[in-house]
C-alpha positions as a Python dict, from the first residue, in 0.01 Angstrom:
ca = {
    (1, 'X'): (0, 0, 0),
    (2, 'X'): (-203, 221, 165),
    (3, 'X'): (-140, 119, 545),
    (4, 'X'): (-427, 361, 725),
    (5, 'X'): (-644, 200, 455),
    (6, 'X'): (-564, -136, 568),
    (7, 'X'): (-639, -86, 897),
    (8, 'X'): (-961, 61, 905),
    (9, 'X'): (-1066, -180, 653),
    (10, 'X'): (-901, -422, 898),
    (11, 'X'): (-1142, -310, 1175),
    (12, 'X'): (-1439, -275, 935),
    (13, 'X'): (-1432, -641, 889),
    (14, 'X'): (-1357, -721, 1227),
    (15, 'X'): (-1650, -547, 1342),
    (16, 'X'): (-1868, -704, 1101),
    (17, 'X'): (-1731, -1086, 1219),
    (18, 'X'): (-1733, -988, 1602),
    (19, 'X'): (-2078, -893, 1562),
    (20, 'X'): (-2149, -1195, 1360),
    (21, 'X'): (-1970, -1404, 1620),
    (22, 'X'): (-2232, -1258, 1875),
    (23, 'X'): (-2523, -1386, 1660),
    (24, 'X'): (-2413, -1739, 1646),
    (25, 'X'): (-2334, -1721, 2052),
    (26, 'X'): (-2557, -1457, 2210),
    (27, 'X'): (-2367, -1371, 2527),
    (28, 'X'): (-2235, -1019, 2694),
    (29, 'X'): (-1862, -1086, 2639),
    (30, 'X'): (-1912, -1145, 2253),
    (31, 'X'): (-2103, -803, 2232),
    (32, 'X'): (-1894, -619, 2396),
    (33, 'X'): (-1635, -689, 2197),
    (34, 'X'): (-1831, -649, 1898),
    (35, 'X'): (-1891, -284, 2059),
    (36, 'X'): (-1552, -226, 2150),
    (37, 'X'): (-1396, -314, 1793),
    (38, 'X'): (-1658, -138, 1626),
    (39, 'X'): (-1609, 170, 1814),
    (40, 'X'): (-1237, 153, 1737),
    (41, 'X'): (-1361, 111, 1357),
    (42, 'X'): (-1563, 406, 1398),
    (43, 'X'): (-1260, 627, 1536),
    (44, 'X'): (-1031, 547, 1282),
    (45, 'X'): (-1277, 622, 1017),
    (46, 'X'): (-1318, 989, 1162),
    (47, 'X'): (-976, 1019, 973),
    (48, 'X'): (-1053, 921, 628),
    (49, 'X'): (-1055, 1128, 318),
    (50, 'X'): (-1231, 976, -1),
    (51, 'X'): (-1516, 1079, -148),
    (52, 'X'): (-1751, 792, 66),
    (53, 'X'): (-1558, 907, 385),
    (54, 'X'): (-1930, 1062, 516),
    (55, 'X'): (-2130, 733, 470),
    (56, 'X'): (-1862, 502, 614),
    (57, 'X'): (-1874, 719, 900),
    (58, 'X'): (-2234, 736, 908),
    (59, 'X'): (-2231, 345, 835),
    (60, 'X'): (-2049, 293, 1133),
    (61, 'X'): (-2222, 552, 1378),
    (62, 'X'): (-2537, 349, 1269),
    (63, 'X'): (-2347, 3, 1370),
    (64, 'X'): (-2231, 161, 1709),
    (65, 'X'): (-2580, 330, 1796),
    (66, 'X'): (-2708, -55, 1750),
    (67, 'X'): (-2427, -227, 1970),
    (68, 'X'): (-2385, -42, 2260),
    (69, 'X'): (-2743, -43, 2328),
    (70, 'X'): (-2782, -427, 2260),
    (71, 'X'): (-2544, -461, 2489),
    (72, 'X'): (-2696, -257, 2780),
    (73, 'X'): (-3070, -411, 2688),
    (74, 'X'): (-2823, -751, 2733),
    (75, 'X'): (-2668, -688, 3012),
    (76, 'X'): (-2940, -461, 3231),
    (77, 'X'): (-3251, -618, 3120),
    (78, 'X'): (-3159, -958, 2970),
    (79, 'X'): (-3374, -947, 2697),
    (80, 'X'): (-3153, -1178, 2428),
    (81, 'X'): (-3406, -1115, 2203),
    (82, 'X'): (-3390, -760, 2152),
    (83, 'X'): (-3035, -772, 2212),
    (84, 'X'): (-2999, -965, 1882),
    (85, 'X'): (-3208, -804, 1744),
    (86, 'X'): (-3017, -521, 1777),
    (87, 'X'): (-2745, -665, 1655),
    (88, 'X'): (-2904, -768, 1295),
    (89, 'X'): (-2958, -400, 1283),
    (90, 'X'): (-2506, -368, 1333),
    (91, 'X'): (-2433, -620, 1118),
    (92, 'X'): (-2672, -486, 812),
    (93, 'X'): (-2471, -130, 839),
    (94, 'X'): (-2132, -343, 869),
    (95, 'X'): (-2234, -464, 539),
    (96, 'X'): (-2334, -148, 416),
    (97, 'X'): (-1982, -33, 505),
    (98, 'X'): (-1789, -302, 397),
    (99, 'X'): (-2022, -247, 67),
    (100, 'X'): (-1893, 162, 36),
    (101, 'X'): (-1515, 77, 95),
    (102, 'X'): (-1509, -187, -187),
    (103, 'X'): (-1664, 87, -398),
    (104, 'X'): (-1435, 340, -299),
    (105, 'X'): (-1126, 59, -350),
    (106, 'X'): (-1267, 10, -689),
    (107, 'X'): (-1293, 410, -773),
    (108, 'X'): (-940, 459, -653),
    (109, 'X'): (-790, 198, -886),
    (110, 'X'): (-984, 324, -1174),
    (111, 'X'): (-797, 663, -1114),
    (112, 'X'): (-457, 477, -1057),
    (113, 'X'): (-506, 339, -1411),
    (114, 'X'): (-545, 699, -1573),
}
């Protein structure tokens, strides 16, 4: 088992549920969290050598460059709206992500079986 694998698939998904989390109870706490884990994500995917390594990046760059500022327009200005909206915007790369590594999983077993 691939244990750097696990563990940015690990925060991938944690990311994508914090976020969700947020959605279900907008307050500054829950997106901050869903910042802070997805930044994490983001870090450990800077690592990662497969052949989607670019777009998870990207994938997550895109989820981060939707959180932090949710959580500022949240925080500063208080618009909840925007905020969540903002946060739709995370969780749709998330999913992208999440997407790309089940791809990749699936490509790297098909060259296990060779």
């Amino acid at each position: 088992m691939d244990w750097g694998k696990v563990t940015y698939i690990f925060f991938s998904l944690m990311s994508l549920t914090t976020t969700a989390g947020f959605l279900y109870e907008p307050n500054a706490v829950a997106l901050f969290l869903a910042a802070g884990v997805n930044v994490i994500s983001t870090i450990l995917k800077i690592g990662v050598k497969n052949l989607l390594a670019a777009e998870l990046l990207a994938s997550s760059l895109v989820a981060d460059l939707h959180l932090i500022p949710a959580f500022m327009v949240l925080t500063f200005i208080g618009d909840e709206p925007m905020a969540t909206s903002l946060a739709i915007g995370a969780v749709v790369a998330n999913i992208f992500s999440i997407a790309l590594a089940l791809i990749e999983s699936a490509k790297s077993q098909d060259k296990d079986d060779y």
